[in-house]
Coordinates of C-alpha atoms and ligand atoms in Angstrom, one line a residue:
X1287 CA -3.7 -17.0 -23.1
X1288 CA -1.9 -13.8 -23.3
X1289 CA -1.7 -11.9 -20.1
X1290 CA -3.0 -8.6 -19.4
X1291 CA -0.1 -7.9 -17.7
X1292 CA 1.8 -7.6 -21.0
X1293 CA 2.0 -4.3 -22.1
X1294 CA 3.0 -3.7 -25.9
X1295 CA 6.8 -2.0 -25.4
X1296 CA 5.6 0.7 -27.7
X1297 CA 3.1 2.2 -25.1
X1298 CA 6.6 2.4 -22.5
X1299 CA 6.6 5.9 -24.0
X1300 CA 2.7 6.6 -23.5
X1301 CA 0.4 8.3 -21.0
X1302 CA -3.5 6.7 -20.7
X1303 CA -5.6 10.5 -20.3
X1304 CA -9.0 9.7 -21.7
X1305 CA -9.3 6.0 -22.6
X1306 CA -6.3 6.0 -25.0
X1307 CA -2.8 6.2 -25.3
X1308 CA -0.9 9.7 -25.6
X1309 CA 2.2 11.4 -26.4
X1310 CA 3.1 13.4 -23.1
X1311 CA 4.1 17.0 -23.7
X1312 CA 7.1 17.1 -21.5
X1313 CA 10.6 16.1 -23.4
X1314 CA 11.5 14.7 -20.0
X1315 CA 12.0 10.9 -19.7
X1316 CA 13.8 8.2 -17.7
X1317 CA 15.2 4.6 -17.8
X1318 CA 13.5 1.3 -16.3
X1319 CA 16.1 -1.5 -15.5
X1320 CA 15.4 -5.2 -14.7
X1321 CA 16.5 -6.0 -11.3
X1322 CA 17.4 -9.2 -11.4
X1323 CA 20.7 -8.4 -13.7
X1324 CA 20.3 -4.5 -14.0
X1325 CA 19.5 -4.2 -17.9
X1326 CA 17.8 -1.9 -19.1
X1327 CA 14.1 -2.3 -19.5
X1328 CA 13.1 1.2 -21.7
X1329 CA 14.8 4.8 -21.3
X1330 CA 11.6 6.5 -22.3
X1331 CA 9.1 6.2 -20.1
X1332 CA 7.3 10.0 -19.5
X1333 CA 7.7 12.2 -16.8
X1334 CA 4.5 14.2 -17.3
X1335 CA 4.7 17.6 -17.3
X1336 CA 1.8 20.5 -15.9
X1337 CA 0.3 20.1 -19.2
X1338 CA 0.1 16.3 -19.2
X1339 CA -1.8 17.2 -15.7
X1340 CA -4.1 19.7 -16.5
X1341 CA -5.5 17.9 -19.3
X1342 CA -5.6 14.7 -17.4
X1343 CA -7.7 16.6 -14.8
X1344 CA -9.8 18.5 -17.2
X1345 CA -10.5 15.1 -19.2
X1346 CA -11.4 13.7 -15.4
X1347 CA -13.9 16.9 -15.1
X1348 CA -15.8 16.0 -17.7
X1349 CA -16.2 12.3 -17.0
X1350 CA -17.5 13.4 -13.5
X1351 CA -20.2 15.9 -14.5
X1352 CA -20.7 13.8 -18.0
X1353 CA -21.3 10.5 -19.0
X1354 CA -20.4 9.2 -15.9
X1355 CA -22.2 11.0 -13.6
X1356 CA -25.2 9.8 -15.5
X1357 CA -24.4 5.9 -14.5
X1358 CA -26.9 4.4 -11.5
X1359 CA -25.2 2.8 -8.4
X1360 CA -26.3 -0.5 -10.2
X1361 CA -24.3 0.6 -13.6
X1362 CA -21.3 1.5 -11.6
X1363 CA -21.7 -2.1 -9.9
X1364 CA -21.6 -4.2 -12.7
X1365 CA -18.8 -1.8 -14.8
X1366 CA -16.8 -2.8 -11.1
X1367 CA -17.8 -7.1 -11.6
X1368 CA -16.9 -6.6 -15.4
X1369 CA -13.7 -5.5 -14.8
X1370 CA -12.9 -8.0 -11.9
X1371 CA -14.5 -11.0 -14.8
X1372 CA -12.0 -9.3 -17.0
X1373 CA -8.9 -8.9 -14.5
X1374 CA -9.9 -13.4 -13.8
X1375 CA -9.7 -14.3 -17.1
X1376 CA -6.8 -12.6 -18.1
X1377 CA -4.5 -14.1 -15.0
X1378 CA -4.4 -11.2 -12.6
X1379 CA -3.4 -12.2 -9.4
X1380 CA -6.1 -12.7 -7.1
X1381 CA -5.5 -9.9 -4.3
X1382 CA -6.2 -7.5 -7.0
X1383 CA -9.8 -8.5 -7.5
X1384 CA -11.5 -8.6 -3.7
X1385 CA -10.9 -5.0 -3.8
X1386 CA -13.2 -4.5 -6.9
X1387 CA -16.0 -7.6 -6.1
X1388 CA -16.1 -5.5 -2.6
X1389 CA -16.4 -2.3 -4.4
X1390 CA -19.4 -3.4 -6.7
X1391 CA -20.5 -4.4 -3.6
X1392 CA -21.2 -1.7 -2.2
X1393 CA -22.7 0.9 -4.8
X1394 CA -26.3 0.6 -3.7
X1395 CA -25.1 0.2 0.2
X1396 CA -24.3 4.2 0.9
X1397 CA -26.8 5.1 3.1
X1398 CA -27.6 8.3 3.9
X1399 CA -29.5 9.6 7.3
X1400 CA -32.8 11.1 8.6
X1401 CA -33.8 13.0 11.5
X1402 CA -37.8 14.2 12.3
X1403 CA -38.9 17.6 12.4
X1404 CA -38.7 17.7 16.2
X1405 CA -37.3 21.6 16.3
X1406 CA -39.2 22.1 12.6
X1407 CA -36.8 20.9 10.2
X1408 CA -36.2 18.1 8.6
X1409 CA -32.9 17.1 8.4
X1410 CA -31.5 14.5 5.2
X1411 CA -28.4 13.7 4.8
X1412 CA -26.6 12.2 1.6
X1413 CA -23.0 11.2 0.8
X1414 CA -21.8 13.0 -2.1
X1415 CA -18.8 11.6 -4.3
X1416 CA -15.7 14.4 -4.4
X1417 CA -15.0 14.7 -7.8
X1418 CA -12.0 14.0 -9.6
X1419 CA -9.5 12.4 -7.3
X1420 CA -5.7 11.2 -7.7
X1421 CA -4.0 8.1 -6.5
X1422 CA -0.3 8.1 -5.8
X1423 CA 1.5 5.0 -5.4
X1424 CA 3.9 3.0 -3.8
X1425 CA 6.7 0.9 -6.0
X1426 CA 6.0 -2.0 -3.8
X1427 CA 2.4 -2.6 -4.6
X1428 CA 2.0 -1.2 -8.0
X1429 CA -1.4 -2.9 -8.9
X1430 CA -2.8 -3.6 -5.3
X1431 CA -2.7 0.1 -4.4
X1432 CA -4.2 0.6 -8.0
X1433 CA -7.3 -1.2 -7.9
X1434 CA -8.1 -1.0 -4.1
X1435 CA -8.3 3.1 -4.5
X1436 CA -9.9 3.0 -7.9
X1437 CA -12.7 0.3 -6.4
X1438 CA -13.3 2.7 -3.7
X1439 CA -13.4 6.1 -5.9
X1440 CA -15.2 4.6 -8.7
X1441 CA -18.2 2.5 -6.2
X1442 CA -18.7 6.0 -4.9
X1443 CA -19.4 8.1 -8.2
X1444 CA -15.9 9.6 -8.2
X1445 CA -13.1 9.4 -11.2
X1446 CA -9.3 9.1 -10.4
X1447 CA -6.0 9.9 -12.2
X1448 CA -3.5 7.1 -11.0
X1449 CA -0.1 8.0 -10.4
X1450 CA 2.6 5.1 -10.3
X1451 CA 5.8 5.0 -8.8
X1452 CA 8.5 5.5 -11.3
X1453 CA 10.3 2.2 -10.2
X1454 CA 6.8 0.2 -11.5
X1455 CA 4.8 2.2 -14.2
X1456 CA 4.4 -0.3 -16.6
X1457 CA 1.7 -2.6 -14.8
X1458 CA -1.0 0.1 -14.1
X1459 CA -0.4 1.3 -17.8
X1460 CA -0.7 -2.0 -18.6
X1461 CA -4.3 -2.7 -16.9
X1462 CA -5.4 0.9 -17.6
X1463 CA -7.1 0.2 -20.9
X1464 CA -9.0 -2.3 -19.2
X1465 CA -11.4 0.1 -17.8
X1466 CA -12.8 0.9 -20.7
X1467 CA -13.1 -2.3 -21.8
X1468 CA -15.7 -3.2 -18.7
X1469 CA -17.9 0.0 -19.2
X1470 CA -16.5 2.7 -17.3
X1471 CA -16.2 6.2 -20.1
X1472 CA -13.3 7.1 -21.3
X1473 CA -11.8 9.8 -18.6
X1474 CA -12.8 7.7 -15.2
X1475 CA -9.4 6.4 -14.4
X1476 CA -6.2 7.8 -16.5
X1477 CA -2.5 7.2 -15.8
X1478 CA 0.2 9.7 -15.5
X1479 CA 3.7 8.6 -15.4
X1480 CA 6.5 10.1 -13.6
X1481 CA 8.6 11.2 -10.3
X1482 CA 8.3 13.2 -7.5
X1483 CA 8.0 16.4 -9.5
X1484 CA 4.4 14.6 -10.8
X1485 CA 3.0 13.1 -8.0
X1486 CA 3.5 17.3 -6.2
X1487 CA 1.5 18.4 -9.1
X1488 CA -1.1 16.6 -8.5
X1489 CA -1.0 17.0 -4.7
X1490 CA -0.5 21.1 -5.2
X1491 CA -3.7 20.9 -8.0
X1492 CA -6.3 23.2 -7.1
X1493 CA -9.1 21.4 -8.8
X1494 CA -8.0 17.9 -7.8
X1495 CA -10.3 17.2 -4.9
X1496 CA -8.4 14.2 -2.8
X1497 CA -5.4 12.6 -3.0
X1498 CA -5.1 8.9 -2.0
X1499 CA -1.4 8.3 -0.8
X1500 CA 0.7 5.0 0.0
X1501 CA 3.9 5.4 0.3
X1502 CA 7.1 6.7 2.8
X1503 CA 6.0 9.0 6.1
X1504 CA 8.3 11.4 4.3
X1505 CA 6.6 11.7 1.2
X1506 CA 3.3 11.9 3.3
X1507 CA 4.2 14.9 5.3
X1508 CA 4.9 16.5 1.8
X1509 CA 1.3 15.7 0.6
X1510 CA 0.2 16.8 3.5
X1511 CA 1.5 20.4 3.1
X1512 CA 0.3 20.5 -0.3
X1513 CA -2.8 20.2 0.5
X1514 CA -2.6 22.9 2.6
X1515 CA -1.0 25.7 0.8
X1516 CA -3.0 24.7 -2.1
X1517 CA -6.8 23.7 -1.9
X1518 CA -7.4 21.4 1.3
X1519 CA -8.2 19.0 -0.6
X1520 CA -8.9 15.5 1.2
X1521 CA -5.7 13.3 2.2
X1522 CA -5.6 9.6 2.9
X1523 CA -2.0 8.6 4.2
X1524 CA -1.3 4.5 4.2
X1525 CA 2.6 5.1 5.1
X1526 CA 5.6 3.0 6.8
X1527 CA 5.4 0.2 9.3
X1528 CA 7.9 -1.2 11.7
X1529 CA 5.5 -4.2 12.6
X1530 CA 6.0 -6.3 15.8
X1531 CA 5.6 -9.7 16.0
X1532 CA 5.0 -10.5 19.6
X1533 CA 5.7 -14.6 20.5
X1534 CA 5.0 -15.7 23.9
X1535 CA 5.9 -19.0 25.3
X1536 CA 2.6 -21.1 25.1
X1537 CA 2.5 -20.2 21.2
X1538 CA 2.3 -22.3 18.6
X1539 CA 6.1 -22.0 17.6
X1540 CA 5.8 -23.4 14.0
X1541 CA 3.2 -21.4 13.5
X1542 CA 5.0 -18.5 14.4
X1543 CA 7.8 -19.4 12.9
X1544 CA 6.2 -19.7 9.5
X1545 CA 4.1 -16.1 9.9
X1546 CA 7.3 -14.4 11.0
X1547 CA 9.3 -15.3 8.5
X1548 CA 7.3 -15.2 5.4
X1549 CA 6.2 -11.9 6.8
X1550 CA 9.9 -10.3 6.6
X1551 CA 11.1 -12.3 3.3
X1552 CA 7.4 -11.5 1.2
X1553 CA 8.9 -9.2 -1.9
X1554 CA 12.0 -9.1 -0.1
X1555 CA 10.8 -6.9 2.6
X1556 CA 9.7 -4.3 0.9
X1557 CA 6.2 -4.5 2.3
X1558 CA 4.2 -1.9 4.8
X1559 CA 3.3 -4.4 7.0
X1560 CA 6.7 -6.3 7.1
X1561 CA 7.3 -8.3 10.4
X1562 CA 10.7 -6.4 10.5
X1563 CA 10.6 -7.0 14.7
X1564 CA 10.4 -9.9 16.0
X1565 CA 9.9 -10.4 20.3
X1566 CA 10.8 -13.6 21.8
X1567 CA 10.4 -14.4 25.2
X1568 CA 12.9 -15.7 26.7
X1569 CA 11.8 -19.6 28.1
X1570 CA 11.8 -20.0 24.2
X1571 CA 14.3 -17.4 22.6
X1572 CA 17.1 -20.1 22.6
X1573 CA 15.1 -22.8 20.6
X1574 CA 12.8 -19.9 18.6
X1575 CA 16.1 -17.6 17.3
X1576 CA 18.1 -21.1 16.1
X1577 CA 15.1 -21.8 14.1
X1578 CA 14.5 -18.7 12.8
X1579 CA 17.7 -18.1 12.2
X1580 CA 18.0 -21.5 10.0
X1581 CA 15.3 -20.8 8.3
X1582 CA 16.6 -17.1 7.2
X1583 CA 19.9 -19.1 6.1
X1584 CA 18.1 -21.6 4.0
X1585 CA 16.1 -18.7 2.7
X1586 CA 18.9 -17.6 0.8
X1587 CA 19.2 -20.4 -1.4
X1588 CA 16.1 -19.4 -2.7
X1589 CA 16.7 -16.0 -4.1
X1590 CA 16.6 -15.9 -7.7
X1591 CA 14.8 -14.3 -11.0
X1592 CA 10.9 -13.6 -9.4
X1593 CA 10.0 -15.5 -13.0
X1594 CA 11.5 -18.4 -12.3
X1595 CA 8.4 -20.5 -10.7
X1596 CA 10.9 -22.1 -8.1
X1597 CA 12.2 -19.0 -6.4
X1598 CA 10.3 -18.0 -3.7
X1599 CA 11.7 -14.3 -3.4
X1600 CA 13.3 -11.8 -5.6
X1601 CA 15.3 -8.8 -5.6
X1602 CA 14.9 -5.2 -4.3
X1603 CA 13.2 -3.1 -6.7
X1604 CA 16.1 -1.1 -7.7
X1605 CA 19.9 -0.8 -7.3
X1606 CA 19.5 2.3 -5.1
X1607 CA 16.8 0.8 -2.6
X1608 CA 19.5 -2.3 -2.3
X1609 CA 22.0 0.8 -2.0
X1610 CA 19.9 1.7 1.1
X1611 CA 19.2 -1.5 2.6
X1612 CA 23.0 -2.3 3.1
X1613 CA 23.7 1.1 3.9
X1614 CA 21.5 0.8 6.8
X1615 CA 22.5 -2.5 7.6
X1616 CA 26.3 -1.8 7.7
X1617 CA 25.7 1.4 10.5
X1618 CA 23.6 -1.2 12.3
X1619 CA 26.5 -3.5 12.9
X1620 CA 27.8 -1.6 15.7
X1621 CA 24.2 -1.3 17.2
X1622 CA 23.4 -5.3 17.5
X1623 CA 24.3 -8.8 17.0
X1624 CA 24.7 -9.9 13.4
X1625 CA 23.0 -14.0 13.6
X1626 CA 22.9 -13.7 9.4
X1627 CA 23.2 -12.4 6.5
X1628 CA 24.1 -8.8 6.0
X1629 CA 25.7 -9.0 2.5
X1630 CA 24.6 -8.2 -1.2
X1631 CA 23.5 -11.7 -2.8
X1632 CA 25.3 -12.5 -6.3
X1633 CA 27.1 -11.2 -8.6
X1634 CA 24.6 -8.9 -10.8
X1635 CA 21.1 -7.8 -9.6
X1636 CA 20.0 -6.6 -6.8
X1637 CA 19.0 -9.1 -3.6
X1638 CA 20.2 -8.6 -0.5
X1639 CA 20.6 -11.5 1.3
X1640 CA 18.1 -12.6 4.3
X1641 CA 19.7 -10.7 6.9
X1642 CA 18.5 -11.2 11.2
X1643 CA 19.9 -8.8 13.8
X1644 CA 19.4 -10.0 17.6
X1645 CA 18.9 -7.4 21.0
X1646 CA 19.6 -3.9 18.9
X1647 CA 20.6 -0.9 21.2
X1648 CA 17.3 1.1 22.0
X1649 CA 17.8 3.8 19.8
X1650 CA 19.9 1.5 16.9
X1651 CA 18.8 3.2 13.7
X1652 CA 17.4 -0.4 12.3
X1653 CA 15.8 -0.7 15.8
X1654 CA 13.5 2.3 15.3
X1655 CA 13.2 3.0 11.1
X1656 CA 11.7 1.1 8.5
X1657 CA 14.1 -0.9 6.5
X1658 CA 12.2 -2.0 3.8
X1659 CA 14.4 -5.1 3.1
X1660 CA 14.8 -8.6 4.3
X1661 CA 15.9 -7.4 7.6
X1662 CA 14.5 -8.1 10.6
X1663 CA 15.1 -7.2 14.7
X1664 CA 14.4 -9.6 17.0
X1665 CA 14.3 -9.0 20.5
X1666 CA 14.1 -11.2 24.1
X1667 CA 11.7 -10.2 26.9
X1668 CA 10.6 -11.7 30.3
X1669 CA 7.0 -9.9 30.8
X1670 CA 4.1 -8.7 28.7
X1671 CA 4.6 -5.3 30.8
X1672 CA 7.8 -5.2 29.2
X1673 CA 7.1 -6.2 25.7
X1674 CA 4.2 -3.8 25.3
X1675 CA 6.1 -1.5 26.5
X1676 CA 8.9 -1.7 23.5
X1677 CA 6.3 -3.0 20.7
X1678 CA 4.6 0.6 21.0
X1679 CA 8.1 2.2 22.0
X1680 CA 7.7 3.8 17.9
X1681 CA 6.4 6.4 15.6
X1682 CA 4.9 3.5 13.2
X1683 CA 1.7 1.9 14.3
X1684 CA 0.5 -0.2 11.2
X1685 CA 0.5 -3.8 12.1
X1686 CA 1.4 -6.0 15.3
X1687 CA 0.9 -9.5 15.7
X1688 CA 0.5 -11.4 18.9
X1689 CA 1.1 -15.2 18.9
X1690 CA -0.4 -17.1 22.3
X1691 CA -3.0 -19.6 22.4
X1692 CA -4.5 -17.9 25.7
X1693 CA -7.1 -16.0 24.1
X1694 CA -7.7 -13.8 27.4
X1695 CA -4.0 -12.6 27.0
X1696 CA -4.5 -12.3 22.8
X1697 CA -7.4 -9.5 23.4
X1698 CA -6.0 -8.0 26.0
X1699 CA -2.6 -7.9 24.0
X1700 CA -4.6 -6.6 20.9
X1701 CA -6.1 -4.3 23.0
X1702 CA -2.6 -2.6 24.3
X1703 CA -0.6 -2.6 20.8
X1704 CA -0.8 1.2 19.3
X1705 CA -1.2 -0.2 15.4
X1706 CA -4.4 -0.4 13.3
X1707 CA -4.5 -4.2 12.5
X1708 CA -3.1 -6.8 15.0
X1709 CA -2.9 -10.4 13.6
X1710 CA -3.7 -13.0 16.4
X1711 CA -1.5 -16.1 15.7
X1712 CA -0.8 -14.2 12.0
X1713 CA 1.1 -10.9 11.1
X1714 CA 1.9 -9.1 8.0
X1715 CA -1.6 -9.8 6.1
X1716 CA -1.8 -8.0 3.1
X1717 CA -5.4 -8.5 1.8
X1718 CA -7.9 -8.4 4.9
X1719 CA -11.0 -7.4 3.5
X1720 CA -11.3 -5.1 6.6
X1721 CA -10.2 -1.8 7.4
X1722 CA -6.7 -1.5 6.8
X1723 CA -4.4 1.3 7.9
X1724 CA -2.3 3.0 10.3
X1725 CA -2.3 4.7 13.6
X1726 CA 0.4 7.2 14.8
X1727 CA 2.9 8.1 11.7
X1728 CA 1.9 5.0 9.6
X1729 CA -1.2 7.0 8.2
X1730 CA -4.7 8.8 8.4
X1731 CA -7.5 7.3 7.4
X1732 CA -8.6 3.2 6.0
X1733 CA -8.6 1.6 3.0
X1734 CA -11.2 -0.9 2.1
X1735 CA -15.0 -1.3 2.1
X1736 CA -17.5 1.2 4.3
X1737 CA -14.3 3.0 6.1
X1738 CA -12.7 3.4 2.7
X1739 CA -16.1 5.0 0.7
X1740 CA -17.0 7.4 3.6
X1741 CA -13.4 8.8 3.1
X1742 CA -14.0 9.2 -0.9
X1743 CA -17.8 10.8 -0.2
X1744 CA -18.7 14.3 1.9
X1745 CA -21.9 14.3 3.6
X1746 CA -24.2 17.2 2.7
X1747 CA -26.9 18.1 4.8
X1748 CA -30.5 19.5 3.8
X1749 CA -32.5 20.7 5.9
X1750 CA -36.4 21.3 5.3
X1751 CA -38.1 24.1 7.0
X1752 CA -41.5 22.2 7.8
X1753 CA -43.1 25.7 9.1
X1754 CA -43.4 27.1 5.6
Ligands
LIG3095 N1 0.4 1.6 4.6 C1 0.3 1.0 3.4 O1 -0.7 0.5 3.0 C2 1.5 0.9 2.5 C3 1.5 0.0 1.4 C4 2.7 -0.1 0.6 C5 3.8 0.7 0.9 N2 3.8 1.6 1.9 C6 4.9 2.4 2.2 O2 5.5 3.0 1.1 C7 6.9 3.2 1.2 C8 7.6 2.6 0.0 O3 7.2 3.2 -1.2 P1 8.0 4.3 -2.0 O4 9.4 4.1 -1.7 O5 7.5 4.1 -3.4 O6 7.4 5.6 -1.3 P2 7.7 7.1 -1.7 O7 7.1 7.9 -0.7 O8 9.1 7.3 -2.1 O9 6.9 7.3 -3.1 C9 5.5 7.0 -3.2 C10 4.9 7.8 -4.3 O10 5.0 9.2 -4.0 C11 5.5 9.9 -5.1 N3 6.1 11.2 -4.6 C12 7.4 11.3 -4.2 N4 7.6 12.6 -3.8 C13 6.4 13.2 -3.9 C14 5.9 14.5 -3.6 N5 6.7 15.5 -3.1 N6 4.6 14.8 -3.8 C15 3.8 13.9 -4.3 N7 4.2 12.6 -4.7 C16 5.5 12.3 -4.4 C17 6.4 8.9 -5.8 O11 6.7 9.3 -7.1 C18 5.6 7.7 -5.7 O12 4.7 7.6 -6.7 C19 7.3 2.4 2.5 O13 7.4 3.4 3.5 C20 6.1 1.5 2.7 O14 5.9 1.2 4.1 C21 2.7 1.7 2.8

């Protein structure tokens, strides 16, 4: 069976505005390599220019007031199952398709409210979609981020114009016909390629009435103040982590061991929710850190080509994120104990080898920024005081985990962490089919189910004047 995932190398060059593949206008292009040995995948992939934009949103405006506005919640339920049948037979990866089961889901679910005439009006209120939305998206979860907004947008009446990272286009252009293909009209979802200089267009559009973000704090802040110099339009952030893993010593140690480190090595690192800190306390920090530290070391042996079926991780996504990684690695020598790693893995490609720091200096910059490698921090400490104190010593407040078989202390733990999901006995979860996002800098607003839709609807209120 051929998978969807294979996108014909002649559509490299394409954008997908209004169900089929397009020329962009802009002469402006740039070059995909493999990173496993850094050869070059295409040079042409677009960078789409105002043009590319304005006809993708114009193409998006009349979906929204057209043909699609004309679908009933049931309609826009089954187009969502069709799709996710689709996605199933043709070998998507499973996390892809909760998001869109959950989404159909929840089509006929919006309820709106009612209040009695009690000072002579009637008061109804009903949860209007926004119009023609944008997603912009993160290199590290090119078709998770994808279909989780789209379910979301598209459940609620709305149409979306996807923007990809330009380190991974070629999977959402890939799936992008696939839309059409389960129902939904030509014009619902689109794909624009490109950089920076795209993603601002859309977030600086005057028409476009939300933008769904996941990506850097940085990049965030920018959206942001797009939105307000240009239309206010609605902003979800899902940014950065710097997620702590807290073990104390009545935990299941294996099982902590396991979450903690497939939660730092899982694509390498690169991954919101990565357990990049790690706090031991000390009865166990001897016994815990050799383990860990093993099990890093072994790790390494099993970096290789992510096709290869034996190799449990792969590369970073590009030369210049490995470029990063060690660069932030290197100044954090200084700051902290090197147990392992630190280095560039191979020859050609770019991995970075499984890399564990112990005790950083309070303000070491690894200690307090993301990394976004296979890097992590770990940490000894005698009290729960204390280690609450220096899990939510951070600007990031995504994920914690806490790992005690004392369920008193687990909720009271949960309770204390400043993130928006804490894992008990788990961290770094990337599909919870619950709301997921951030507190403090790591974002503003949820993804998934109820918490998602409100933020893709506006309530409008009517009231009726029962005295005329
Ligand atoms: N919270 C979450 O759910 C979640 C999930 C995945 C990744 N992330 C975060 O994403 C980051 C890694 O992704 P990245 O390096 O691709 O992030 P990034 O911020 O560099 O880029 C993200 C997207 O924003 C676009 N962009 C860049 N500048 C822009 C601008 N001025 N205006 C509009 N768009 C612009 C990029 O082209 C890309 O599509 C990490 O910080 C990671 O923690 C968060």
């Amino acid at each position: 069976m051929t998978s969807i995932m294979t996108l014909d190398p002649k559509r490299y060059d394409k954008l997908y505005l209004n169900g089929e593949y397009v020329a962009s206008h802009s002469p402006d292009t740039y070059t995909l390599k493999n990173p496993k040995d850094n050869s070059i995948v295409t040079t042409a992939v677009p960078i789409a220019s105002p043009e590319d934009v304005e006809t993708a949103v114009k193409n998006a405006e009349a979906a929204f007031h057209g043909p699609w506005s004309q679908f009933t919640a049931m309609q826009r339920s089954e187009c969502l199952m069709a799709l996710a049948k689709l996605l199933e037979e043709e070998l998507m990866p499973i996390l892809t398709l909760d998001s869109l089961t959950s989404g159909a889901g929840w089509t006929d679910k919006q309820k709106g409210d009612y209040s009695p005439a009690d000072d002579g009006f009637v008061k109804l209120v009903r949860h209007e979609p926004l119009g023609v939305c944008a997603a912009i998206n993160p290199f590290n979860a090119p078709l998770a981020t994808f279909f989780l907004k789209c379910a979301s947008a598209l459940a609620t009446g709305n149409v979306m114009i996807v923007k990809p990272s330009e380190k991974t286009p070629l999977g959402s252009l890939a799936v992008a016909p696939s839309f059409k293909r389960a129902g939904f009209p030509p014009g619902v979802v689109q794909v624009i390629t490109g950089d920076g200089s795209t993603g601002s267009l859309l977030a600086d559009h005057m028409r476009i009435r939300k933008v769904s973000f996941t990506g850097s704090v940085a990049t965030g802040r920018k959206i942001q103040e797009a939105s307000a110099r240009s239309n206010l339009k609605r902003v979800t952030l899902e940014l950065g982590g710097k997620s702590p893993a807290v073990v104390f010593d009545d935990a299941n140690i294996e099982n902590a061991l396991n979450w903690t480190i497939n939660g730092i090595l899982t694509r390498s690192g690169q991954l919101c929710v990565a357990a990049s800190r790690v706090y031991v306390q000390k009865s166990i920090a001897d016994e815990f850190i050799k383990q860990y530290v093993g099990r890093m070391r072994e790790a390494t042996d099993c970096l290789g080509d992510p096709q290869d079926q034996n190799i449990k991780f792969g590369p970073m996504v590009d030369e210049s994120q490995l470029l990063r990684v060690q660069q932030m690695v290197n100044k954090g020598i200084p700051d902290a104990e090197l147990l392992v790693g630190g280095g560039r893995h191979g020859d050609t490609g770019c991995s970075m080898e499984p890399t564990v720091f112990l005790n950083p200096k309070p303000d070491a910059e690894i200690y307090k920024q993301e990394i976004f490698g296979p890097v992590s921090i770990i940490k000894t400490f005698e009290t729960e005081e204390e280690v609450l104190q220096m899990a939510n010593d951070t600007d990031f407040g995504l994920m914690s985990g806490v790992f005690t078989k004392d369920i008193t202390r687990a909720l009271r733990v949960s309770a204390a962490l400043e993130s928006g999901v804490v894992g008990v006995n788990c961290v770094s979860l990337q599909s919870i089919q619950a709301p997921f996002g951030g507190k403090k800098q790591s974002g503003i607003g949820r993804e998934f189910g109820e918490y998602a839709l409100r933020l893709f609807t506006e309530p409008k209120t009517i009231l009726i004047n029962m005295g005329a």
